[in-house]
Amino acid sequence: MDTIPVKSVWQARKRLFPYLPKTPLVYSAPLSGHCQTPVWLKLETLQPSGSFKLRGAMNVLLSMSAESRQKGVAAFSTGNHGLAVAYAAKQAKTPATIFVSEAVPTAKQAALQASGATLTVTGRSQDEAGADCIRHCQQTGQTLVPPFDDDRIIAGQGTLALELLDDLPELDTVIAGLSGGGLLSGIGLVMKHTDPTIQVAGASIVNGAAMEASLAAGHPVEVAEQPTVADSLLGGIGLDNRWTFKAVQRYVDTRVQVPEEDIAKAMAYLYEHHHLIVEGAAAIGAAALLNNSIRPKGPTAVVITGASIHPKEHRRIIRPYL
């Protein structure tokens, strides 16, 4: 495996410090009661772009040369990564083109339209949108900002783990959604080099979980996308995956797949108990605690990854469970 040094995460933290606020870590009394151990929520929903993706995207933009930034950047996304790249590009005064598939919800497409980036809707899946994005970069000279499989992305996401250790040095378990693996690669890198006993857990959707299928096969595979309330967890990991497949193998101790109904119930639970409006991908860690598929034994942090969902869609999903 190509090695990402832990110091790259510290370098990313220094790079990002002037631009990104430290997000809150809030105690959840109801989840703590359910799990019989203290549970906190890491609110990445309060990032300026609405999700943790901004950490990696901003780290890539700030690592680029002035000449490359002048040519612009491009990204393919299920929504949150695109919003992050658009925001980071605006801060860096860099043109940005974002590619999304037709499957991306219209609310996310509208947000991208309003972001100042150029939006291109193409293909029926993230993989197809990604192929068009890569061709665009080859033709225009713009720099591709990958959604997860990149050492700069992973280092940027790893800054979240440094914040967790700042606020909760007694941390025993950290839980986050697992899709392409950029977030858990960064978290795992930091946690396992800090204290190998810290448990790193990933929660995936049941249908269309490309990382899970790839890990089961022993190598990256393609998986057909299927409708899910956690649409941010859709998309392949890339057949030529260089970083995250091996990092998830190495650093993630526990992996579970969470049914759709449990994700929707967790969205309702977070709204009812914490007044949080979050997308399905952001609720999946809480869902894994509520359905007892993950049973932590000590102080636990759940990453609430993003809030990219239209209020009307959120109401539709949670209404049966309130």
PDB file of C-alpha atoms in Angstrom:
ATOM      1  CA  MET A   1       0.000   0.000   0.000  1.00  0.00           C
ATOM      2  CA  ASP A   2       1.184   3.528  -0.762  1.00  0.00           C
ATOM      3  CA  THR A   3       1.912   5.068   2.624  1.00  0.00           C
ATOM      4  CA  ILE A   4       0.337   8.313   3.812  1.00  0.00           C
ATOM      5  CA  PRO A   5       2.458   9.797   6.608  1.00  0.00           C
ATOM      6  CA  VAL A   6       0.558  11.004   9.661  1.00  0.00           C
ATOM      7  CA  LYS A   7       2.420  14.304   9.455  1.00  0.00           C
ATOM      8  CA  SER A   8       0.490  15.045   6.234  1.00  0.00           C
ATOM      9  CA  VAL A   9      -2.668  15.291   8.364  1.00  0.00           C
ATOM     10  CA  TRP A  10      -0.984  17.789  10.685  1.00  0.00           C
ATOM     11  CA  GLN A  11       0.214  19.746   7.643  1.00  0.00           C
ATOM     12  CA  ALA A  12      -3.359  19.754   6.320  1.00  0.00           C
ATOM     13  CA  ARG A  13      -4.610  21.023   9.670  1.00  0.00           C
ATOM     14  CA  LYS A  14      -2.208  23.971   9.538  1.00  0.00           C
ATOM     15  CA  ARG A  15      -3.208  24.647   5.926  1.00  0.00           C
ATOM     16  CA  LEU A  16      -6.943  24.572   6.687  1.00  0.00           C
ATOM     17  CA  PHE A  17      -6.853  26.481   9.980  1.00  0.00           C
ATOM     18  CA  PRO A  18      -7.440  29.982   8.500  1.00  0.00           C
ATOM     19  CA  TYR A  19     -10.392  28.773   6.416  1.00  0.00           C
ATOM     20  CA  LEU A  20     -12.397  26.158   8.305  1.00  0.00           C
ATOM     21  CA  PRO A  21     -13.912  26.333  11.784  1.00  0.00           C
ATOM     22  CA  LYS A  22     -13.519  23.519  14.268  1.00  0.00           C
ATOM     23  CA  THR A  23     -16.880  21.741  14.272  1.00  0.00           C
ATOM     24  CA  PRO A  24     -18.705  21.031  17.563  1.00  0.00           C
ATOM     25  CA  LEU A  25     -18.683  17.726  19.414  1.00  0.00           C
ATOM     26  CA  VAL A  26     -21.954  17.491  21.347  1.00  0.00           C
ATOM     27  CA  TYR A  27     -23.006  14.963  23.961  1.00  0.00           C
ATOM     28  CA  SER A  28     -26.038  12.801  23.155  1.00  0.00           C
ATOM     29  CA  ALA A  29     -27.845  11.820  26.330  1.00  0.00           C
ATOM     30  CA  PRO A  30     -30.425   9.614  24.535  1.00  0.00           C
ATOM     31  CA  LEU A  31     -27.827   7.675  22.515  1.00  0.00           C
ATOM     32  CA  SER A  32     -25.638   7.358  25.606  1.00  0.00           C
ATOM     33  CA  GLY A  33     -28.578   5.882  27.470  1.00  0.00           C
ATOM     34  CA  HIS A  34     -29.317   3.477  24.643  1.00  0.00           C
ATOM     35  CA  CYS A  35     -25.695   2.314  24.362  1.00  0.00           C
ATOM     36  CA  GLN A  36     -24.924   2.398  28.083  1.00  0.00           C
ATOM     37  CA  THR A  37     -21.741   4.299  27.302  1.00  0.00           C
ATOM     38  CA  PRO A  38     -21.104   8.000  26.573  1.00  0.00           C
ATOM     39  CA  VAL A  39     -21.832   8.987  22.970  1.00  0.00           C
ATOM     40  CA  TRP A  40     -21.012  12.285  21.263  1.00  0.00           C
ATOM     41  CA  LEU A  41     -22.002  13.638  17.852  1.00  0.00           C
ATOM     42  CA  LYS A  42     -19.384  15.333  15.631  1.00  0.00           C
ATOM     43  CA  LEU A  43     -21.405  17.920  13.698  1.00  0.00           C
ATOM     44  CA  GLU A  44     -19.791  18.197  10.275  1.00  0.00           C
ATOM     45  CA  THR A  45     -23.151  19.541   9.104  1.00  0.00           C
ATOM     46  CA  LEU A  46     -21.884  22.915  10.334  1.00  0.00           C
ATOM     47  CA  GLN A  47     -19.067  23.111   7.813  1.00  0.00           C
ATOM     48  CA  PRO A  48     -19.588  26.080   5.436  1.00  0.00           C
ATOM     49  CA  SER A  49     -20.411  23.703   2.561  1.00  0.00           C
ATOM     50  CA  GLY A  50     -22.603  21.513   4.784  1.00  0.00           C
ATOM     51  CA  SER A  51     -20.404  18.403   5.066  1.00  0.00           C
ATOM     52  CA  PHE A  52     -17.011  16.956   6.047  1.00  0.00           C
ATOM     53  CA  LYS A  53     -16.047  16.854   2.368  1.00  0.00           C
ATOM     54  CA  LEU A  54     -14.818  20.432   2.612  1.00  0.00           C
ATOM     55  CA  ARG A  55     -11.769  19.325   4.596  1.00  0.00           C
ATOM     56  CA  GLY A  56     -10.356  17.218   1.768  1.00  0.00           C
ATOM     57  CA  ALA A  57     -11.411  19.528  -1.049  1.00  0.00           C
ATOM     58  CA  MET A  58      -9.903  22.593   0.593  1.00  0.00           C
ATOM     59  CA  ASN A  59      -6.675  20.718   1.297  1.00  0.00           C
ATOM     60  CA  VAL A  60      -6.343  19.820  -2.392  1.00  0.00           C
ATOM     61  CA  LEU A  61      -7.030  23.374  -3.579  1.00  0.00           C
ATOM     62  CA  LEU A  62      -4.600  24.906  -1.110  1.00  0.00           C
ATOM     63  CA  SER A  63      -1.924  22.377  -2.119  1.00  0.00           C
ATOM     64  CA  MET A  64      -2.105  23.324  -5.806  1.00  0.00           C
ATOM     65  CA  SER A  65       0.223  25.718  -7.573  1.00  0.00           C
ATOM     66  CA  ALA A  66      -1.035  29.169  -8.542  1.00  0.00           C
ATOM     67  CA  GLU A  67      -0.742  28.182 -12.219  1.00  0.00           C
ATOM     68  CA  SER A  68      -2.933  25.095 -11.729  1.00  0.00           C
ATOM     69  CA  ARG A  69      -5.511  27.053  -9.745  1.00  0.00           C
ATOM     70  CA  GLN A  70      -5.731  29.571 -12.568  1.00  0.00           C
ATOM     71  CA  LYS A  71      -6.716  26.825 -15.044  1.00  0.00           C
ATOM     72  CA  GLY A  72      -9.447  25.627 -12.700  1.00  0.00           C
ATOM     73  CA  VAL A  73     -10.617  22.408 -11.117  1.00  0.00           C
ATOM     74  CA  ALA A  74     -13.258  19.794 -11.810  1.00  0.00           C
ATOM     75  CA  ALA A  75     -14.961  17.139  -9.711  1.00  0.00           C
ATOM     76  CA  PHE A  76     -17.606  14.438  -9.939  1.00  0.00           C
ATOM     77  CA  SER A  77     -19.929  13.963  -7.045  1.00  0.00           C
ATOM     78  CA  THR A  78     -23.170  12.687  -5.541  1.00  0.00           C
ATOM     79  CA  GLY A  79     -23.566  16.202  -4.141  1.00  0.00           C
ATOM     80  CA  ASN A  80     -21.507  16.917  -1.035  1.00  0.00           C
ATOM     81  CA  HIS A  81     -18.067  16.649  -2.626  1.00  0.00           C
ATOM     82  CA  GLY A  82     -19.227  18.895  -5.456  1.00  0.00           C
ATOM     83  CA  LEU A  83     -20.517  21.503  -3.005  1.00  0.00           C
ATOM     84  CA  ALA A  84     -17.225  21.308  -1.120  1.00  0.00           C
ATOM     85  CA  VAL A  85     -15.118  21.756  -4.263  1.00  0.00           C
ATOM     86  CA  ALA A  86     -17.336  24.635  -5.387  1.00  0.00           C
ATOM     87  CA  TYR A  87     -16.943  26.379  -2.028  1.00  0.00           C
ATOM     88  CA  ALA A  88     -13.192  25.762  -1.867  1.00  0.00           C
ATOM     89  CA  ALA A  89     -12.753  26.991  -5.441  1.00  0.00           C
ATOM     90  CA  LYS A  90     -14.668  30.167  -4.651  1.00  0.00           C
ATOM     91  CA  GLN A  91     -12.375  30.853  -1.680  1.00  0.00           C
ATOM     92  CA  ALA A  92      -9.329  30.241  -3.880  1.00  0.00           C
ATOM     93  CA  LYS A  93     -10.805  32.319  -6.744  1.00  0.00           C
ATOM     94  CA  THR A  94     -10.535  29.266  -9.001  1.00  0.00           C
ATOM     95  CA  PRO A  95     -13.023  28.215 -11.740  1.00  0.00           C
ATOM     96  CA  ALA A  96     -14.781  24.947 -10.946  1.00  0.00           C
ATOM     97  CA  THR A  97     -16.809  22.486 -13.015  1.00  0.00           C
ATOM     98  CA  ILE A  98     -18.878  19.881 -11.183  1.00  0.00           C
ATOM     99  CA  PHE A  99     -20.184  16.695 -12.835  1.00  0.00           C
ATOM    100  CA  VAL A 100     -23.151  14.839 -11.334  1.00  0.00           C
ATOM    101  CA  SER A 101     -25.283  12.003 -12.612  1.00  0.00           C
ATOM    102  CA  GLU A 102     -28.993  12.144 -13.315  1.00  0.00           C
ATOM    103  CA  ALA A 103     -29.523  10.170 -10.080  1.00  0.00           C
ATOM    104  CA  VAL A 104     -28.370  13.073  -7.886  1.00  0.00           C
ATOM    105  CA  PRO A 105     -31.410  14.639  -6.149  1.00  0.00           C
ATOM    106  CA  THR A 106     -32.681  17.866  -7.684  1.00  0.00           C
ATOM    107  CA  ALA A 107     -32.150  19.718  -4.385  1.00  0.00           C
ATOM    108  CA  LYS A 108     -28.429  18.987  -4.555  1.00  0.00           C
ATOM    109  CA  GLN A 109     -28.328  19.954  -8.224  1.00  0.00           C
ATOM    110  CA  ALA A 110     -30.022  23.260  -7.378  1.00  0.00           C
ATOM    111  CA  ALA A 111     -27.499  23.930  -4.598  1.00  0.00           C
ATOM    112  CA  LEU A 112     -24.643  23.262  -7.012  1.00  0.00           C
ATOM    113  CA  GLN A 113     -26.217  25.579  -9.589  1.00  0.00           C
ATOM    114  CA  ALA A 114     -26.267  28.312  -6.941  1.00  0.00           C
ATOM    115  CA  SER A 115     -22.693  27.667  -5.789  1.00  0.00           C
ATOM    116  CA  GLY A 116     -20.996  29.593  -8.574  1.00  0.00           C
ATOM    117  CA  ALA A 117     -19.530  26.477 -10.182  1.00  0.00           C
ATOM    118  CA  THR A 118     -20.430  25.217 -13.647  1.00  0.00           C
ATOM    119  CA  LEU A 119     -22.734  22.206 -13.267  1.00  0.00           C
ATOM    120  CA  THR A 120     -22.832  19.374 -15.795  1.00  0.00           C
ATOM    121  CA  VAL A 121     -25.491  16.665 -15.360  1.00  0.00           C
ATOM    122  CA  THR A 122     -24.462  13.550 -17.265  1.00  0.00           C
ATOM    123  CA  GLY A 123     -24.831   9.784 -17.086  1.00  0.00           C
ATOM    124  CA  ARG A 124     -27.015   7.497 -14.998  1.00  0.00           C
ATOM    125  CA  SER A 125     -24.487   6.825 -12.220  1.00  0.00           C
ATOM    126  CA  GLN A 126     -21.599   8.475 -10.429  1.00  0.00           C
ATOM    127  CA  ASP A 127     -19.174   6.245 -12.323  1.00  0.00           C
ATOM    128  CA  GLU A 128     -20.502   7.524 -15.656  1.00  0.00           C
ATOM    129  CA  ALA A 129     -20.371  11.143 -14.457  1.00  0.00           C
ATOM    130  CA  GLY A 130     -16.825  10.503 -13.285  1.00  0.00           C
ATOM    131  CA  ALA A 131     -15.732   9.198 -16.667  1.00  0.00           C
ATOM    132  CA  ASP A 132     -17.055  12.358 -18.335  1.00  0.00           C
ATOM    133  CA  CYS A 133     -15.331  14.507 -15.710  1.00  0.00           C
ATOM    134  CA  ILE A 134     -11.980  12.830 -16.338  1.00  0.00           C
ATOM    135  CA  ARG A 135     -12.357  13.370 -20.108  1.00  0.00           C
ATOM    136  CA  HIS A 136     -13.166  17.029 -19.427  1.00  0.00           C
ATOM    137  CA  CYS A 137      -9.946  17.429 -17.420  1.00  0.00           C
ATOM    138  CA  GLN A 138      -7.898  15.797 -20.177  1.00  0.00           C
ATOM    139  CA  GLN A 139      -9.389  18.184 -22.741  1.00  0.00           C
ATOM    140  CA  THR A 140      -9.221  21.423 -20.727  1.00  0.00           C
ATOM    141  CA  GLY A 141      -6.196  21.016 -18.464  1.00  0.00           C
ATOM    142  CA  GLN A 142      -8.310  21.527 -15.365  1.00  0.00           C
ATOM    143  CA  THR A 143      -7.199  19.618 -12.264  1.00  0.00           C
ATOM    144  CA  LEU A 144      -9.372  16.745 -11.072  1.00  0.00           C
ATOM    145  CA  VAL A 145     -10.255  16.916  -7.378  1.00  0.00           C
ATOM    146  CA  PRO A 146     -11.044  13.264  -6.558  1.00  0.00           C
ATOM    147  CA  PRO A 147     -13.895  12.552  -4.134  1.00  0.00           C
ATOM    148  CA  PHE A 148     -11.925  10.158  -1.907  1.00  0.00           C
ATOM    149  CA  ASP A 149      -9.071   8.154  -3.461  1.00  0.00           C
ATOM    150  CA  ASP A 150      -6.303  10.724  -3.064  1.00  0.00           C
ATOM    151  CA  ASP A 151      -3.660  11.226  -0.373  1.00  0.00           C
ATOM    152  CA  ARG A 152      -4.476  14.951  -0.044  1.00  0.00           C
ATOM    153  CA  ILE A 153      -8.174  14.190   0.357  1.00  0.00           C
ATOM    154  CA  ILE A 154      -7.455  11.562   3.004  1.00  0.00           C
ATOM    155  CA  ALA A 155      -5.122  13.906   4.882  1.00  0.00           C
ATOM    156  CA  GLY A 156      -7.759  16.628   4.853  1.00  0.00           C
ATOM    157  CA  GLN A 157     -10.437  14.290   6.173  1.00  0.00           C
ATOM    158  CA  GLY A 158      -8.010  13.108   8.831  1.00  0.00           C
ATOM    159  CA  THR A 159      -8.071  16.559  10.432  1.00  0.00           C
ATOM    160  CA  LEU A 160     -11.493  15.578  11.776  1.00  0.00           C
ATOM    161  CA  ALA A 161      -9.793  12.855  13.845  1.00  0.00           C
ATOM    162  CA  LEU A 162      -7.349  15.368  15.304  1.00  0.00           C
ATOM    163  CA  GLU A 163     -10.285  17.478  16.458  1.00  0.00           C
ATOM    164  CA  LEU A 164     -11.922  14.431  18.044  1.00  0.00           C
ATOM    165  CA  LEU A 165      -8.775  13.679  20.015  1.00  0.00           C
ATOM    166  CA  ASP A 166      -8.512  17.331  21.071  1.00  0.00           C
ATOM    167  CA  ASP A 167     -12.018  17.307  22.509  1.00  0.00           C
ATOM    168  CA  LEU A 168     -12.289  13.672  23.614  1.00  0.00           C
ATOM    169  CA  PRO A 169      -8.840  12.234  24.425  1.00  0.00           C
ATOM    170  CA  GLU A 170     -10.509   9.289  26.192  1.00  0.00           C
ATOM    171  CA  LEU A 171     -12.150   8.245  22.904  1.00  0.00           C
ATOM    172  CA  ASP A 172     -12.703   4.492  22.557  1.00  0.00           C
ATOM    173  CA  THR A 173     -14.746   4.186  19.321  1.00  0.00           C
ATOM    174  CA  VAL A 174     -15.424   6.370  16.302  1.00  0.00           C
ATOM    175  CA  ILE A 175     -18.209   5.591  13.815  1.00  0.00           C
ATOM    176  CA  ALA A 176     -18.785   7.065  10.365  1.00  0.00           C
ATOM    177  CA  GLY A 177     -20.472   6.214   7.095  1.00  0.00           C
ATOM    178  CA  LEU A 178     -18.443   4.090   4.688  1.00  0.00           C
ATOM    179  CA  SER A 179     -18.631   4.502   0.925  1.00  0.00           C
ATOM    180  CA  GLY A 180     -15.517   5.454  -1.024  1.00  0.00           C
ATOM    181  CA  GLY A 181     -13.535   5.345   2.193  1.00  0.00           C
ATOM    182  CA  GLY A 182     -11.810   8.729   2.203  1.00  0.00           C
ATOM    183  CA  LEU A 183     -13.205   9.784   5.571  1.00  0.00           C
ATOM    184  CA  LEU A 184     -12.525   6.514   7.387  1.00  0.00           C
ATOM    185  CA  SER A 185      -9.075   6.248   5.785  1.00  0.00           C
ATOM    186  CA  GLY A 186      -8.154   9.613   7.266  1.00  0.00           C
ATOM    187  CA  ILE A 187      -9.764   8.876  10.625  1.00  0.00           C
ATOM    188  CA  GLY A 188      -8.205   5.413  10.781  1.00  0.00           C
ATOM    189  CA  LEU A 189      -4.752   6.707   9.862  1.00  0.00           C
ATOM    190  CA  VAL A 190      -4.780   9.158  12.767  1.00  0.00           C
ATOM    191  CA  MET A 191      -6.434   6.895  15.329  1.00  0.00           C
ATOM    192  CA  LYS A 192      -4.304   3.813  14.718  1.00  0.00           C
ATOM    193  CA  HIS A 193      -1.078   5.804  14.818  1.00  0.00           C
ATOM    194  CA  THR A 194      -2.210   7.540  18.003  1.00  0.00           C
ATOM    195  CA  ASP A 195      -3.593   4.513  19.831  1.00  0.00           C
ATOM    196  CA  PRO A 196      -4.170   1.202  18.031  1.00  0.00           C
ATOM    197  CA  THR A 197      -6.815   0.218  20.606  1.00  0.00           C
ATOM    198  CA  ILE A 198      -9.195   2.961  19.406  1.00  0.00           C
ATOM    199  CA  GLN A 199     -11.935   1.190  17.472  1.00  0.00           C
ATOM    200  CA  VAL A 200     -12.806   2.502  13.989  1.00  0.00           C
ATOM    201  CA  ALA A 201     -16.225   1.448  12.678  1.00  0.00           C
ATOM    202  CA  GLY A 202     -17.847   1.978   9.287  1.00  0.00           C
ATOM    203  CA  ALA A 203     -21.531   1.783   8.393  1.00  0.00           C
ATOM    204  CA  SER A 204     -22.657   1.135   4.802  1.00  0.00           C
ATOM    205  CA  ILE A 205     -25.942   0.836   2.964  1.00  0.00           C
ATOM    206  CA  VAL A 206     -27.229  -2.673   2.176  1.00  0.00           C
ATOM    207  CA  ASN A 207     -27.735  -2.377  -1.595  1.00  0.00           C
ATOM    208  CA  GLY A 208     -25.098  -0.807  -3.817  1.00  0.00           C
ATOM    209  CA  ALA A 209     -22.281  -0.712  -1.241  1.00  0.00           C
ATOM    210  CA  ALA A 210     -19.239  -0.792  -3.523  1.00  0.00           C
ATOM    211  CA  MET A 211     -16.615  -0.831  -0.774  1.00  0.00           C
ATOM    212  CA  GLU A 212     -18.304  -3.745   0.984  1.00  0.00           C
ATOM    213  CA  ALA A 213     -18.544  -5.719  -2.255  1.00  0.00           C
ATOM    214  CA  SER A 214     -14.926  -4.945  -3.076  1.00  0.00           C
ATOM    215  CA  LEU A 215     -13.680  -6.010   0.339  1.00  0.00           C
ATOM    216  CA  ALA A 216     -15.644  -9.243   0.039  1.00  0.00           C
ATOM    217  CA  ALA A 217     -14.102  -9.894  -3.392  1.00  0.00           C
ATOM    218  CA  GLY A 218     -10.603  -8.989  -2.256  1.00  0.00           C
ATOM    219  CA  HIS A 219     -10.229  -6.320  -4.939  1.00  0.00           C
ATOM    220  CA  PRO A 220     -12.177  -3.299  -6.251  1.00  0.00           C
ATOM    221  CA  VAL A 221     -15.344  -4.242  -8.153  1.00  0.00           C
ATOM    222  CA  GLU A 222     -18.159  -2.355  -9.819  1.00  0.00           C
ATOM    223  CA  VAL A 223     -21.599  -2.395  -8.188  1.00  0.00           C
ATOM    224  CA  ALA A 224     -24.864  -1.185  -9.683  1.00  0.00           C
ATOM    225  CA  GLU A 225     -26.343   1.826  -7.901  1.00  0.00           C
ATOM    226  CA  GLN A 226     -29.764   1.401  -6.312  1.00  0.00           C
ATOM    227  CA  PRO A 227     -32.184   3.908  -4.776  1.00  0.00           C
ATOM    228  CA  THR A 228     -31.399   4.711  -1.134  1.00  0.00           C
ATOM    229  CA  VAL A 229     -32.215   7.360   1.462  1.00  0.00           C
ATOM    230  CA  ALA A 230     -28.424   7.600   1.919  1.00  0.00           C
ATOM    231  CA  ASP A 231     -27.646   8.672  -1.650  1.00  0.00           C
ATOM    232  CA  SER A 232     -24.328  10.257  -0.635  1.00  0.00           C
ATOM    233  CA  LEU A 233     -23.006   6.736  -0.026  1.00  0.00           C
ATOM    234  CA  LEU A 234     -23.574   5.669  -3.637  1.00  0.00           C
ATOM    235  CA  GLY A 235     -20.844   5.280  -6.242  1.00  0.00           C
ATOM    236  CA  GLY A 236     -17.957   2.965  -6.958  1.00  0.00           C
ATOM    237  CA  ILE A 237     -14.503   3.014  -5.394  1.00  0.00           C
ATOM    238  CA  GLY A 238     -12.680   2.879  -8.744  1.00  0.00           C
ATOM    239  CA  LEU A 239     -11.227  -0.282 -10.255  1.00  0.00           C
ATOM    240  CA  ASP A 240      -7.787   1.336 -10.077  1.00  0.00           C
ATOM    241  CA  ASN A 241      -8.240   2.379  -6.427  1.00  0.00           C
ATOM    242  CA  ARG A 242      -4.835   3.331  -5.047  1.00  0.00           C
ATOM    243  CA  TRP A 243      -5.436   4.468  -1.485  1.00  0.00           C
ATOM    244  CA  THR A 244      -8.746   3.881   0.247  1.00  0.00           C
ATOM    245  CA  PHE A 245      -9.398   0.187  -0.418  1.00  0.00           C
ATOM    246  CA  LYS A 246      -6.181  -0.844   1.341  1.00  0.00           C
ATOM    247  CA  ALA A 247      -6.594   1.812   4.033  1.00  0.00           C
ATOM    248  CA  VAL A 248     -10.073   0.552   4.937  1.00  0.00           C
ATOM    249  CA  GLN A 249      -8.728  -3.001   5.024  1.00  0.00           C
ATOM    250  CA  ARG A 250      -5.956  -1.883   7.355  1.00  0.00           C
ATOM    251  CA  TYR A 251      -7.629   0.625   9.667  1.00  0.00           C
ATOM    252  CA  VAL A 252     -11.346  -0.165   9.953  1.00  0.00           C
ATOM    253  CA  ASP A 253     -12.034  -2.681  12.715  1.00  0.00           C
ATOM    254  CA  THR A 254     -15.798  -3.106  12.308  1.00  0.00           C
ATOM    255  CA  ARG A 255     -18.042  -2.817   9.254  1.00  0.00           C
ATOM    256  CA  VAL A 256     -21.818  -3.149   9.199  1.00  0.00           C
ATOM    257  CA  GLN A 257     -24.527  -2.675   6.601  1.00  0.00           C
ATOM    258  CA  VAL A 258     -27.645  -0.824   7.707  1.00  0.00           C
ATOM    259  CA  PRO A 259     -31.149  -1.391   6.262  1.00  0.00           C
ATOM    260  CA  GLU A 260     -32.986   1.523   4.669  1.00  0.00           C
ATOM    261  CA  GLU A 261     -35.729   1.636   7.308  1.00  0.00           C
ATOM    262  CA  ASP A 262     -33.178   1.870  10.119  1.00  0.00           C
ATOM    263  CA  ILE A 263     -31.459   4.804   8.395  1.00  0.00           C
ATOM    264  CA  ALA A 264     -34.795   6.614   8.046  1.00  0.00           C
ATOM    265  CA  LYS A 265     -35.599   5.908  11.709  1.00  0.00           C
ATOM    266  CA  ALA A 266     -32.240   7.361  12.730  1.00  0.00           C
ATOM    267  CA  MET A 267     -32.925  10.504  10.699  1.00  0.00           C
ATOM    268  CA  ALA A 268     -36.173  10.873  12.643  1.00  0.00           C
ATOM    269  CA  TYR A 269     -34.394  10.122  15.940  1.00  0.00           C
ATOM    270  CA  LEU A 270     -31.762  12.825  15.373  1.00  0.00           C
ATOM    271  CA  TYR A 271     -34.493  15.297  14.475  1.00  0.00           C
ATOM    272  CA  GLU A 272     -36.656  14.422  17.473  1.00  0.00           C
ATOM    273  CA  HIS A 273     -33.896  14.318  20.082  1.00  0.00           C
ATOM    274  CA  HIS A 274     -31.328  16.785  18.724  1.00  0.00           C
ATOM    275  CA  HIS A 275     -33.327  18.967  16.296  1.00  0.00           C
ATOM    276  CA  LEU A 276     -30.949  17.968  13.507  1.00  0.00           C
ATOM    277  CA  ILE A 277     -32.035  17.864   9.868  1.00  0.00           C
ATOM    278  CA  VAL A 278     -29.533  15.507   8.270  1.00  0.00           C
ATOM    279  CA  GLU A 279     -29.336  13.386   5.154  1.00  0.00           C
ATOM    280  CA  GLY A 280     -29.449   9.604   5.317  1.00  0.00           C
ATOM    281  CA  ALA A 281     -25.689   9.165   4.973  1.00  0.00           C
ATOM    282  CA  ALA A 282     -25.186  11.370   8.022  1.00  0.00           C
ATOM    283  CA  ALA A 283     -27.614   9.338  10.137  1.00  0.00           C
ATOM    284  CA  ILE A 284     -26.210   5.906   9.288  1.00  0.00           C
ATOM    285  CA  GLY A 285     -23.751   5.822  12.196  1.00  0.00           C
ATOM    286  CA  ALA A 286     -26.516   6.606  14.675  1.00  0.00           C
ATOM    287  CA  ALA A 287     -28.654   3.970  12.949  1.00  0.00           C
ATOM    288  CA  ALA A 288     -25.961   1.355  13.573  1.00  0.00           C
ATOM    289  CA  LEU A 289     -26.049   2.202  17.278  1.00  0.00           C
ATOM    290  CA  LEU A 290     -29.841   2.241  17.488  1.00  0.00           C
ATOM    291  CA  ASN A 291     -30.234  -1.167  15.814  1.00  0.00           C
ATOM    292  CA  ASN A 292     -27.363  -2.523  17.950  1.00  0.00           C
ATOM    293  CA  SER A 293     -25.271  -3.691  15.005  1.00  0.00           C
ATOM    294  CA  ILE A 294     -22.416  -1.687  16.555  1.00  0.00           C
ATOM    295  CA  ARG A 295     -22.034  -2.044  20.335  1.00  0.00           C
ATOM    296  CA  PRO A 296     -19.311   0.270  21.642  1.00  0.00           C
ATOM    297  CA  LYS A 297     -17.717  -0.414  25.016  1.00  0.00           C
ATOM    298  CA  GLY A 298     -16.419   3.055  25.831  1.00  0.00           C
ATOM    299  CA  PRO A 299     -16.661   6.762  24.945  1.00  0.00           C
ATOM    300  CA  THR A 300     -17.885   6.957  21.348  1.00  0.00           C
ATOM    301  CA  ALA A 301     -18.008   9.627  18.652  1.00  0.00           C
ATOM    302  CA  VAL A 302     -20.433   9.410  15.736  1.00  0.00           C
ATOM    303  CA  VAL A 303     -19.606  11.577  12.724  1.00  0.00           C
ATOM    304  CA  ILE A 304     -22.722  13.381  11.466  1.00  0.00           C
ATOM    305  CA  THR A 305     -21.340  13.879   8.012  1.00  0.00           C
ATOM    306  CA  GLY A 306     -23.706  16.170   6.094  1.00  0.00           C
ATOM    307  CA  ALA A 307     -26.989  18.014   5.829  1.00  0.00           C
ATOM    308  CA  SER A 308     -27.505  18.033   2.082  1.00  0.00           C
ATOM    309  CA  ILE A 309     -31.219  17.235   1.933  1.00  0.00           C
ATOM    310  CA  HIS A 310     -34.255  19.333   1.076  1.00  0.00           C
ATOM    311  CA  PRO A 311     -36.551  19.924   4.076  1.00  0.00           C
ATOM    312  CA  LYS A 312     -39.549  18.538   2.166  1.00  0.00           C
ATOM    313  CA  GLU A 313     -37.685  15.321   1.380  1.00  0.00           C
ATOM    314  CA  HIS A 314     -36.550  15.094   4.986  1.00  0.00           C
ATOM    315  CA  ARG A 315     -40.138  15.455   6.224  1.00  0.00           C
ATOM    316  CA  ARG A 316     -41.321  12.771   3.808  1.00  0.00           C
ATOM    317  CA  ILE A 317     -38.707  10.285   5.010  1.00  0.00           C
ATOM    318  CA  ILE A 318     -39.079  10.808   8.750  1.00  0.00           C
ATOM    319  CA  ARG A 319     -42.886  11.280   8.959  1.00  0.00           C
ATOM    320  CA  PRO A 320     -43.706   7.563   9.488  1.00  0.00           C
ATOM    321  CA  TYR A 321     -41.334   7.371  12.480  1.00  0.00           C
ATOM    322  CA  LEU A 322     -42.390  10.387  14.523  1.00  0.00           C
TER     323      LEU A 322
END
